[in-house]
Coordinates of C-alpha atoms and ligand atoms in Angstrom, one line a residue:
X19 CA 0.0 0.0 0.0
X20 CA 2.8 2.4 1.1
X21 CA 4.7 1.5 -2.1
X22 CA 1.6 2.3 -4.2
X23 CA 1.2 5.7 -2.5
X24 CA 4.9 6.5 -2.9
X25 CA 4.7 5.5 -6.6
X26 CA 1.6 7.6 -7.2
X27 CA 3.3 10.6 -5.5
X28 CA 6.4 10.2 -7.6
X29 CA 4.4 10.1 -10.8
X30 CA 2.4 13.2 -9.7
X31 CA 5.6 15.2 -8.8
X32 CA 7.3 14.1 -12.0
X33 CA 4.2 15.1 -14.1
X34 CA 4.1 18.5 -12.3
X35 CA 7.8 19.1 -13.0
X36 CA 7.4 18.0 -16.6
X37 CA 4.4 20.4 -17.0
X38 CA 6.3 23.2 -15.5
X39 CA 9.3 22.7 -17.8
X40 CA 7.0 22.3 -20.8
X41 CA 5.3 25.6 -19.9
X42 CA 8.7 27.4 -19.7
X43 CA 10.0 25.7 -22.8
X44 CA 7.1 26.1 -25.2
X45 CA 4.8 29.1 -25.7
X46 CA 1.1 28.3 -25.4
X47 CA -0.3 26.5 -28.4
X48 CA -2.8 29.2 -29.3
X49 CA 0.1 31.8 -29.7
X50 CA 0.7 33.1 -33.2
X51 CA 2.8 30.6 -35.2
X52 CA 4.0 33.1 -37.7
X53 CA 6.4 35.0 -35.4
X54 CA 9.6 33.5 -33.9
X55 CA 10.1 32.2 -30.4
X56 CA 13.1 33.6 -28.4
X57 CA 14.5 30.7 -26.3
X58 CA 13.4 31.1 -22.7
X59 CA 17.0 30.9 -21.3
X60 CA 18.4 34.0 -23.1
X61 CA 17.5 36.4 -20.3
X62 CA 19.5 34.4 -17.8
X63 CA 22.7 34.6 -19.9
X64 CA 23.9 37.9 -18.4
X65 CA 23.8 36.3 -14.9
X66 CA 25.9 33.4 -16.1
X67 CA 28.3 35.1 -18.6
X68 CA 30.0 38.5 -19.0
X69 CA 27.4 39.8 -21.4
X70 CA 24.8 42.6 -21.1
X71 CA 21.3 43.1 -22.4
X72 CA 22.6 44.8 -25.6
X73 CA 24.7 41.7 -26.3
X74 CA 21.7 39.5 -25.6
X75 CA 19.6 41.5 -28.0
X76 CA 22.3 41.4 -30.8
X77 CA 22.9 37.7 -30.4
X78 CA 19.5 36.3 -29.9
X79 CA 16.7 38.8 -30.7
X80 CA 17.7 41.3 -33.3
X81 CA 17.4 39.1 -36.4
X82 CA 13.9 37.9 -35.6
X83 CA 12.7 41.3 -34.4
X84 CA 13.9 43.1 -37.5
X85 CA 12.4 40.5 -39.8
X86 CA 9.0 40.0 -38.1
X87 CA 8.6 43.1 -35.9
X88 CA 7.3 40.8 -33.1
X89 CA 8.5 37.7 -31.2
X90 CA 7.3 35.3 -28.5
X91 CA 9.3 36.1 -25.3
X92 CA 9.3 34.4 -21.9
X93 CA 9.3 36.8 -18.9
X94 CA 7.6 37.1 -15.5
X95 CA 6.7 33.4 -15.4
X96 CA 4.8 33.5 -18.6
X97 CA 5.1 33.7 -22.4
X98 CA 4.4 37.2 -23.9
X99 CA 4.4 38.8 -27.3
X100 CA 7.1 41.5 -27.6
X101 CA 6.7 44.1 -30.4
X102 CA 9.2 46.5 -32.0
X103 CA 7.7 47.4 -35.4
X104 CA 6.3 51.0 -35.2
X105 CA 3.1 50.1 -37.0
X106 CA 2.3 47.4 -34.4
X107 CA 3.3 49.8 -31.5
X108 CA 0.9 52.4 -32.9
X109 CA -1.9 49.9 -33.1
X110 CA -1.2 48.8 -29.5
X111 CA -1.0 52.3 -28.1
X112 CA -4.2 53.4 -29.9
X113 CA -6.4 50.4 -29.0
X114 CA -6.1 51.1 -25.3
X115 CA -9.2 48.9 -24.4
X116 CA -8.0 45.9 -26.4
X117 CA -4.4 46.1 -25.3
X118 CA -5.4 47.1 -21.9
X119 CA -2.8 48.3 -19.4
X120 CA -2.4 45.5 -16.8
X121 CA 0.6 46.2 -14.5
X122 CA 2.2 44.1 -11.8
X123 CA -0.7 44.7 -9.5
X124 CA -2.9 42.6 -11.8
X125 CA -0.3 40.4 -13.5
X126 CA 1.6 39.2 -10.4
X127 CA -0.4 40.7 -7.4
X128 CA 1.5 38.5 -4.9
X129 CA 4.9 39.8 -5.9
X130 CA 7.3 42.2 -4.1
X131 CA 7.3 44.6 -7.0
X132 CA 3.5 44.8 -7.0
X133 CA 3.6 45.5 -3.2
X134 CA 6.0 48.3 -3.9
X135 CA 4.1 50.3 -6.6
X136 CA 0.5 49.0 -6.4
X137 CA -2.2 50.3 -8.6
X138 CA -0.9 53.5 -10.1
X139 CA -1.1 56.0 -13.0
X140 CA 1.4 54.0 -15.1
X141 CA 0.0 50.5 -14.5
X142 CA -3.8 51.1 -14.2
X143 CA -6.5 51.0 -16.8
X144 CA -9.9 52.6 -17.4
X145 CA -11.6 54.8 -14.8
X146 CA -8.8 54.4 -12.2
X147 CA -6.2 55.5 -14.7
X148 CA -8.3 58.5 -15.7
X149 CA -8.7 59.6 -12.1
X150 CA -5.0 59.2 -11.3
X151 CA -3.9 61.0 -14.5
X152 CA -6.3 63.9 -14.1
X153 CA -5.1 64.3 -10.5
X154 CA -1.4 64.7 -11.3
X155 CA -1.3 66.2 -14.8
X156 CA -1.4 69.8 -13.7
X157 CA 1.4 69.3 -11.1
X158 CA 3.6 67.5 -13.7
X159 CA 3.1 70.1 -16.4
X160 CA 3.1 73.4 -14.4
X161 CA 5.6 73.3 -11.7
X162 CA 8.3 75.5 -10.3
X163 CA 11.6 74.1 -11.6
X164 CA 13.8 76.6 -9.7
X165 CA 15.3 73.9 -7.4
X166 CA 16.8 72.2 -10.4
X167 CA 19.3 75.0 -10.7
X168 CA 20.5 75.0 -7.1
X169 CA 20.5 71.2 -7.1
X170 CA 22.7 71.1 -10.2
X171 CA 25.2 73.3 -8.4
X172 CA 25.1 71.1 -5.3
X173 CA 25.6 68.0 -7.5
X174 CA 28.7 69.6 -9.0
X175 CA 30.0 70.4 -5.5
X176 CA 29.6 66.7 -4.6
X177 CA 31.6 65.7 -7.7
X178 CA 34.3 68.2 -6.8
X179 CA 34.4 66.8 -3.2
X180 CA 34.7 63.2 -4.5
X181 CA 37.6 64.1 -6.7
X182 CA 39.5 66.0 -4.1
X183 CA 39.1 69.3 -5.8
X184 CA 41.1 69.0 -9.1
X185 CA 41.1 65.6 -10.8
X186 CA 39.9 62.1 -10.0
X187 CA 37.6 59.2 -10.8
X188 CA 34.0 59.0 -9.6
X189 CA 31.4 56.2 -9.7
X190 CA 28.6 58.6 -10.9
X191 CA 25.5 56.4 -10.4
X192 CA 24.9 57.1 -6.7
X193 CA 25.6 60.9 -7.1
X194 CA 23.2 61.1 -10.0
X195 CA 20.6 59.3 -8.0
X196 CA 21.0 61.8 -5.2
X197 CA 20.4 64.6 -7.6
X198 CA 17.3 63.1 -9.3
X199 CA 15.8 62.3 -5.8
X200 CA 16.4 65.9 -4.7
X201 CA 14.6 67.2 -7.8
X202 CA 11.6 64.9 -7.7
X203 CA 11.1 65.3 -3.9
X204 CA 11.3 69.1 -4.0
X205 CA 9.4 69.8 -7.2
X206 CA 6.8 67.0 -7.3
X207 CA 6.4 65.8 -3.7
X208 CA 6.7 69.2 -2.1
X209 CA 9.6 68.7 0.4
X210 CA 13.3 68.0 0.4
X211 CA 14.7 64.5 1.1
X212 CA 18.0 66.1 1.7
X213 CA 19.9 63.7 -0.5
X214 CA 22.2 66.4 -1.7
X215 CA 22.5 68.4 1.4
X216 CA 22.8 65.7 4.1
X217 CA 25.3 62.9 4.5
X218 CA 22.4 60.4 4.9
X219 CA 18.8 60.4 4.0
X220 CA 16.7 57.5 5.4
X221 CA 14.4 57.4 2.4
X222 CA 17.4 57.2 0.1
X223 CA 19.0 54.4 2.1
X224 CA 15.8 52.4 2.3
X225 CA 15.2 52.9 -1.4
X226 CA 18.6 51.4 -2.2
X227 CA 17.9 48.4 0.0
X228 CA 14.5 47.8 -1.6
X229 CA 15.8 48.1 -5.1
X230 CA 18.3 45.3 -4.6
X231 CA 15.5 42.9 -3.5
X232 CA 12.9 44.0 -6.0
X233 CA 15.2 43.7 -9.0
X234 CA 16.6 40.3 -8.1
X235 CA 16.6 38.7 -11.6
X236 CA 15.4 35.3 -10.4
X237 CA 12.3 36.7 -8.7
X238 CA 11.6 39.1 -11.7
X239 CA 11.6 36.1 -14.1
X240 CA 9.8 33.7 -11.8
X241 CA 7.7 36.0 -9.6
X242 CA 5.5 33.0 -8.4
X243 CA 8.5 32.3 -6.1
X244 CA 7.2 35.1 -3.9
X245 CA 4.3 32.8 -3.1
X246 CA 6.7 30.6 -1.2
X247 CA 7.2 33.2 1.5
X248 CA 10.9 32.6 1.8
X249 CA 12.5 34.3 4.8
X250 CA 14.7 36.8 2.8
X251 CA 11.6 37.8 0.7
X252 CA 9.5 38.2 3.9
X253 CA 12.0 40.9 5.1
X254 CA 11.7 42.4 1.6
X255 CA 7.9 42.8 2.0
X256 CA 8.4 44.3 5.4
X257 CA 10.9 46.7 4.2
X258 CA 8.8 47.8 1.2
X259 CA 5.9 48.4 3.5
X260 CA 8.0 50.3 5.9
X261 CA 9.3 52.5 3.0
X262 CA 5.8 53.3 1.8
X263 CA 4.6 54.1 5.3
X264 CA 7.6 56.4 5.8
X265 CA 6.9 58.2 2.5
X266 CA 3.3 58.8 3.3
X267 CA 4.2 59.8 6.9
X268 CA 6.6 62.4 5.5
X269 CA 4.0 63.7 3.1
X270 CA 1.6 63.9 6.0
X271 CA 4.1 65.8 8.1
X272 CA 5.3 68.1 5.4
X273 CA 2.1 68.9 3.5
X274 CA -1.0 67.7 5.3
X275 CA -0.5 68.6 9.0
X276 CA 0.3 72.3 8.2
X277 CA -2.2 72.5 5.4
X278 CA 0.5 73.3 2.9
X279 CA -1.2 71.2 0.3
X280 CA -4.1 73.6 0.2
X281 CA -2.0 76.4 -1.1
X282 CA 0.4 74.5 -3.4
X283 CA 0.2 72.9 -6.8
X284 CA 2.7 70.1 -6.3
X285 CA 1.5 66.9 -7.9
X286 CA 1.5 65.4 -4.4
X287 CA -0.8 68.2 -3.2
X288 CA -3.3 67.4 -5.9
X289 CA -3.2 63.7 -4.9
X290 CA -3.9 64.7 -1.3
X291 CA -6.8 66.9 -2.4
X292 CA -8.3 63.9 -4.4
X293 CA -7.9 61.8 -1.3
X294 CA -9.6 64.3 1.0
X295 CA -12.4 64.6 -1.5
X296 CA -12.7 60.8 -1.2
X297 CA -12.0 60.3 -4.9
X298 CA -8.9 58.2 -4.0
X299 CA -8.6 55.8 -1.0
X300 CA -5.5 55.7 1.2
X301 CA -3.8 52.8 -0.7
X302 CA -4.3 54.6 -4.0
X303 CA -2.8 57.8 -2.5
X304 CA 0.3 55.8 -1.3
X305 CA 0.6 53.8 -4.6
X306 CA 0.6 57.0 -6.7
X307 CA 3.0 58.9 -4.4
X308 CA 5.3 55.9 -4.6
X309 CA 5.2 55.7 -8.4
X310 CA 5.9 59.5 -8.7
X311 CA 8.9 59.1 -6.6
X312 CA 10.1 55.9 -8.3
X313 CA 9.5 56.8 -12.0
X314 CA 10.2 60.4 -11.4
X315 CA 13.8 59.8 -10.1
X316 CA 14.9 56.5 -11.7
X317 CA 14.1 57.3 -15.3
X318 CA 16.0 60.6 -15.4
X319 CA 18.8 58.9 -13.4
X320 CA 19.2 56.3 -16.1
X321 CA 19.1 59.0 -18.9
X322 CA 21.6 61.2 -17.2
X323 CA 24.0 58.3 -16.6
X324 CA 23.9 57.4 -20.3
X325 CA 24.3 61.1 -21.4
X326 CA 27.4 61.5 -19.1
X327 CA 28.7 58.3 -20.6
X328 CA 28.4 59.5 -24.2
X329 CA 29.9 62.9 -23.3
X330 CA 32.8 60.9 -21.8
X331 CA 33.1 58.7 -24.9
X332 CA 33.1 61.7 -27.2
X333 CA 35.1 64.0 -24.9
X334 CA 37.2 65.6 -27.7
X335 CA 34.4 66.2 -30.1
X336 CA 30.8 66.5 -28.7
X337 CA 31.8 67.4 -25.2
X338 CA 34.0 70.3 -26.3
X339 CA 31.5 71.5 -28.9
X340 CA 28.6 71.6 -26.5
X341 CA 30.7 73.1 -23.7
X342 CA 31.4 76.0 -26.0
X343 CA 27.7 76.2 -27.0
X344 CA 26.6 76.3 -23.4
X345 CA 29.3 78.8 -22.3
X346 CA 27.8 81.5 -24.6
X347 CA 24.5 81.4 -22.8
X348 CA 23.7 83.8 -20.1
X349 CA 20.0 83.0 -19.4
X350 CA 18.7 79.5 -18.4
X351 CA 15.8 79.8 -20.9
X352 CA 18.2 79.9 -23.8
X353 CA 19.6 76.5 -22.9
X354 CA 16.3 74.9 -24.1
X355 CA 17.0 76.1 -27.6
X356 CA 20.6 75.1 -28.0
X357 CA 20.7 72.8 -31.1
X358 CA 23.8 70.7 -30.2
X359 CA 22.8 70.1 -26.5
X360 CA 19.2 69.2 -27.4
X361 CA 20.2 66.9 -30.3
X362 CA 22.8 65.2 -28.1
X363 CA 20.2 64.4 -25.5
X364 CA 17.7 63.2 -28.1
X365 CA 20.3 60.9 -29.7
X366 CA 21.3 59.4 -26.3
X367 CA 17.6 58.7 -25.5
X368 CA 17.3 57.0 -28.9
X369 CA 20.5 54.9 -28.6
X370 CA 19.9 53.9 -25.0
X371 CA 16.2 54.3 -24.1
X372 CA 16.2 54.1 -20.3
X373 CA 13.2 51.7 -20.2
X374 CA 14.0 49.0 -22.5
X375 CA 11.4 46.2 -22.3
X376 CA 8.0 47.0 -21.0
X377 CA 5.4 44.3 -20.8
X378 CA 2.3 45.6 -19.1
X379 CA -0.6 45.2 -21.5
X380 CA -3.1 42.3 -21.7
X381 CA -5.5 41.6 -24.5
X382 CA -9.1 41.8 -23.5
X383 CA -10.2 39.9 -26.6
X384 CA -8.7 38.1 -29.6
X385 CA -6.9 40.8 -31.4
X386 CA -4.6 41.3 -34.4
X387 CA -1.4 43.1 -35.1
X388 CA -0.7 44.1 -38.7
X389 CA -2.4 41.9 -41.3
X390 CA -1.8 38.5 -39.8
X391 CA -0.5 38.2 -36.2
X392 CA -3.5 36.9 -34.3
X393 CA -3.1 37.2 -30.6
X394 CA -5.4 35.3 -28.2
X395 CA -7.4 36.9 -25.4
X396 CA -5.6 37.3 -22.1
X397 CA -2.1 37.5 -23.6
X398 CA 0.5 39.9 -22.3
X399 CA 1.9 42.1 -25.0
X400 CA 4.8 44.5 -24.5
X401 CA 7.3 46.6 -26.5
X402 CA 11.0 46.5 -27.0
X403 CA 12.2 50.1 -27.0
X404 CA 15.8 49.3 -27.9
X405 CA 14.5 47.0 -30.7
X406 CA 12.6 49.9 -32.3
X407 CA 15.3 52.5 -31.9
X408 CA 17.9 50.1 -33.3
X409 CA 16.0 48.7 -36.2
X410 CA 17.6 49.4 -39.6
X411 CA 14.2 49.2 -41.3
X412 CA 13.1 52.2 -39.1
X413 CA 16.3 54.2 -38.6
X414 CA 18.4 53.2 -41.7
X415 CA 21.7 51.4 -42.0
X416 CA 23.4 53.9 -39.7
X417 CA 21.0 53.1 -36.9
X418 CA 23.9 51.9 -34.6
X419 CA 25.9 55.1 -35.1
X420 CA 25.8 57.7 -32.3
X421 CA 25.1 60.8 -34.4
X422 CA 23.3 63.8 -32.9
X423 CA 23.3 65.4 -36.3
X424 CA 20.7 62.9 -37.5
X425 CA 18.1 65.1 -35.7
X426 CA 18.9 68.2 -37.8
X427 CA 20.9 71.4 -37.6
X428 CA 18.6 74.1 -36.3
X429 CA 16.5 73.8 -33.2
X430 CA 13.2 74.0 -34.9
X431 CA 14.1 71.1 -37.2
X432 CA 15.6 69.1 -34.3
X433 CA 12.4 69.5 -32.2
X434 CA 10.1 68.8 -35.1
X435 CA 12.0 65.6 -36.0
X436 CA 11.8 64.5 -32.4
X437 CA 8.0 65.0 -32.3
X438 CA 7.6 63.3 -35.6
X439 CA 9.6 60.2 -34.5
X440 CA 7.5 60.0 -31.4
X441 CA 4.2 60.4 -33.3
X442 CA 5.2 57.6 -35.7
X443 CA 6.2 55.4 -32.8
X444 CA 9.7 55.2 -34.3
X445 CA 10.8 56.4 -30.9
X446 CA 8.8 54.9 -28.0
X447 CA 11.3 56.1 -25.3
X448 CA 8.5 58.2 -23.7
X449 CA 5.7 55.9 -24.9
X450 CA 3.1 58.0 -26.9
X451 CA -0.6 58.7 -27.5
X452 CA -2.9 58.9 -24.6
X453 CA -0.5 57.1 -22.2
X454 CA 2.5 59.3 -23.1
X455 CA 4.9 59.9 -20.3
X456 CA 3.7 62.9 -18.1
X457 CA 7.2 63.6 -17.0
X458 CA 9.0 64.3 -20.3
X459 CA 9.0 68.1 -19.9
X460 CA 10.3 67.7 -16.3
X461 CA 13.0 65.2 -17.3
X462 CA 14.2 67.2 -20.3
X463 CA 14.5 70.3 -18.1
X464 CA 16.4 68.4 -15.5
X465 CA 18.8 66.9 -18.0
X466 CA 19.5 70.3 -19.7
X467 CA 20.1 72.2 -16.4
X468 CA 22.3 69.5 -14.9
X469 CA 24.4 69.0 -18.1
X470 CA 24.9 72.8 -18.6
X471 CA 26.2 73.2 -15.1
X472 CA 28.4 70.1 -15.3
X473 CA 29.9 71.1 -18.6
X474 CA 30.8 74.5 -17.3
X475 CA 32.5 73.0 -14.2
X476 CA 34.2 69.9 -15.5
X477 CA 35.8 67.9 -18.3
X478 CA 35.4 64.2 -18.1
X479 CA 36.4 60.9 -19.9
X480 CA 35.3 57.3 -19.3
X481 CA 37.6 55.5 -16.9
X482 CA 37.8 52.3 -18.9
X483 CA 36.0 52.7 -22.2
X484 CA 36.6 49.3 -23.9
X485 CA 35.3 47.2 -21.0
X486 CA 32.2 49.3 -20.4
X487 CA 29.1 47.1 -20.1
X488 CA 25.5 48.1 -20.0
X489 CA 23.1 46.9 -17.3
X490 CA 22.4 43.1 -17.5
X491 CA 18.6 43.4 -17.8
X492 CA 15.6 45.7 -17.0
X493 CA 16.4 49.4 -16.9
X494 CA 19.1 50.3 -19.5
X495 CA 22.2 52.4 -19.0
X496 CA 26.0 51.9 -18.6
X497 CA 26.6 49.6 -15.6
X498 CA 28.6 50.9 -12.7
X499 CA 29.9 53.9 -14.7
X500 CA 33.2 55.4 -13.6
X501 CA 34.3 58.8 -15.1
X502 CA 37.5 60.7 -14.7
X503 CA 36.7 64.3 -14.0
X504 CA 39.0 67.3 -14.2
X505 CA 37.8 70.5 -12.6
X506 CA 37.6 73.6 -14.7
X507 CA 37.0 76.0 -11.8
X508 CA 39.8 78.4 -11.1
X509 CA 39.1 78.6 -7.3
Ligands
HEM630 C1 14.1 60.3 -19.1 C2 13.2 60.1 -18.3 C3 11.9 59.3 -18.5 C4 11.6 58.3 -19.4 C5 12.6 57.8 -20.5 C6 10.3 57.9 -19.2 C7 9.6 57.0 -19.9 C8 8.3 56.6 -19.8 C9 7.6 55.6 -20.5 C10 8.2 54.7 -21.5 C11 6.3 55.5 -20.0 C12 5.3 54.5 -20.4 C13 5.4 53.3 -19.6 C14 4.5 52.1 -20.0 O1 4.5 51.8 -21.2 O2 3.9 51.5 -19.1 C15 6.2 56.5 -19.0 C16 5.0 56.8 -18.4 C17 4.9 57.8 -17.4 N1 5.9 58.6 -16.9 FE1 7.8 58.7 -17.6 N2 9.7 58.7 -18.2 C18 10.7 59.6 -17.7 C19 10.6 60.5 -16.7 C20 9.5 60.7 -16.0 C21 9.4 61.6 -14.9 C22 10.5 62.5 -14.4 C23 8.1 61.5 -14.4 C24 7.5 62.2 -13.2 C25 7.9 63.4 -12.7 C26 7.4 60.5 -15.2 C27 6.1 60.2 -15.0 C28 5.4 59.3 -15.8 C29 4.0 59.0 -15.7 C30 3.0 59.6 -14.7 C31 3.7 58.1 -16.7 C32 2.3 57.4 -16.9 C33 1.5 58.0 -18.0 C34 0.2 57.4 -18.2 O3 0.1 56.1 -18.4 O4 -0.8 58.1 -18.2 N3 8.3 60.0 -16.1 N4 7.4 57.2 -18.9

């Protein structure tokens, strides 16, 4: 009898393992057969070998993507359809109700990442999204950007301190993060985290701790592991909750208790008003404050890191030229119309779009991309930003070249080409259509002000150019970037 039970249990376990492996190995049978399948293991390669996500794209994805414009791709414990062809992207962005936003709060509600950012303006669909977006739009479009100027000066002082005044090497990521946190906290949340002015900021320290756990590649690929309640993940959940509680408590202390939110137009103040009017519940308030903080500082952080990298890479050419351009300007407003500076930023955002792969839409019915890719209901569909911006069918044979001149020569032409590329979905760096990024103006201003100040104060080169790798997966920028700075100040 015992033998019989043991035998049955063994067969059952073996069948479950087989089913699990089959599910990982093979896309569902109703997935479109006329697009290629990327082997499930490719995303693990950067963890095993010294390659980054750009290498993975070039070795395993590029050929299929360029030929078909869409592929089957395993990520987040499931098979998805990943799209790069602008026509397909346009269709997806336009048919908002068919390719409905369905972020982590719906896709993997039990995961650490879902606990972190919840139901927010980026991941929500329908009435919730409309409510969140209408609450924060004014604060993200009409804000007082003055702190960006003093923060850029403080940021340069921190670089100077790190290089012992005249010359030296700096790992720039942590300093850039301090800057972007200072900007988002002062301009959007309505108070100062003190990341640039204090030695330690609790929110910053906790954010770093959380990030490590949330972006653990194993749990990102197999989020169902969070259901196992492993001890190290348990602490992760506790820390994420603590972080969110601290953030809301600080908002309460800074804006609510002294009624500051009533007189101010920070995006956070608008969210508090919506909460007080009972349009939002407390969790929705916390979710949206968290996403403003996270998206509002991380994305510009990635962009700035990449731009500093390209300035370092082209120190003798672009860096010199743009320093000269910037040095002729006396009013901050003039910076927004400098052709070389703006074209350089646009080209970096094309060549290294900070958010590379985004998979957060789910089909609400059987749908079709182009003339013949039929996608079943309840399928997750995402877009490959790098795939689109590096596709020779879209950007021509010189798509791999870093060439700011491709945007044009005078500022009107440059800005028109940028808008045009976005409208045609040739450049999904900031998404597009109704769900276009609400922080593009903010990010652009932050990049311009910070770069202008840095170019006036320093020259820099990459510490070790040939071995520079990009991040292994997820957010895209040079990994662990080290730059050699030389101070141009006379004092
Ligand atoms: C260089 C910097 C940035 C880049 C590259 C970027 C990129 C993006 C992208 C690709 C999306 C669409 C995400 C998706 O498909 O789910 C998005 C949405 C969004 N971004 Fe940004 N972002 C940047 C900076 C910011 C900043 C600074 C803020 C806030 C201050 C912000 C706020 C938002 C919001 C609220 C949305 C949601 C829009 C909606 O769905 O209605 N972003 N961003």
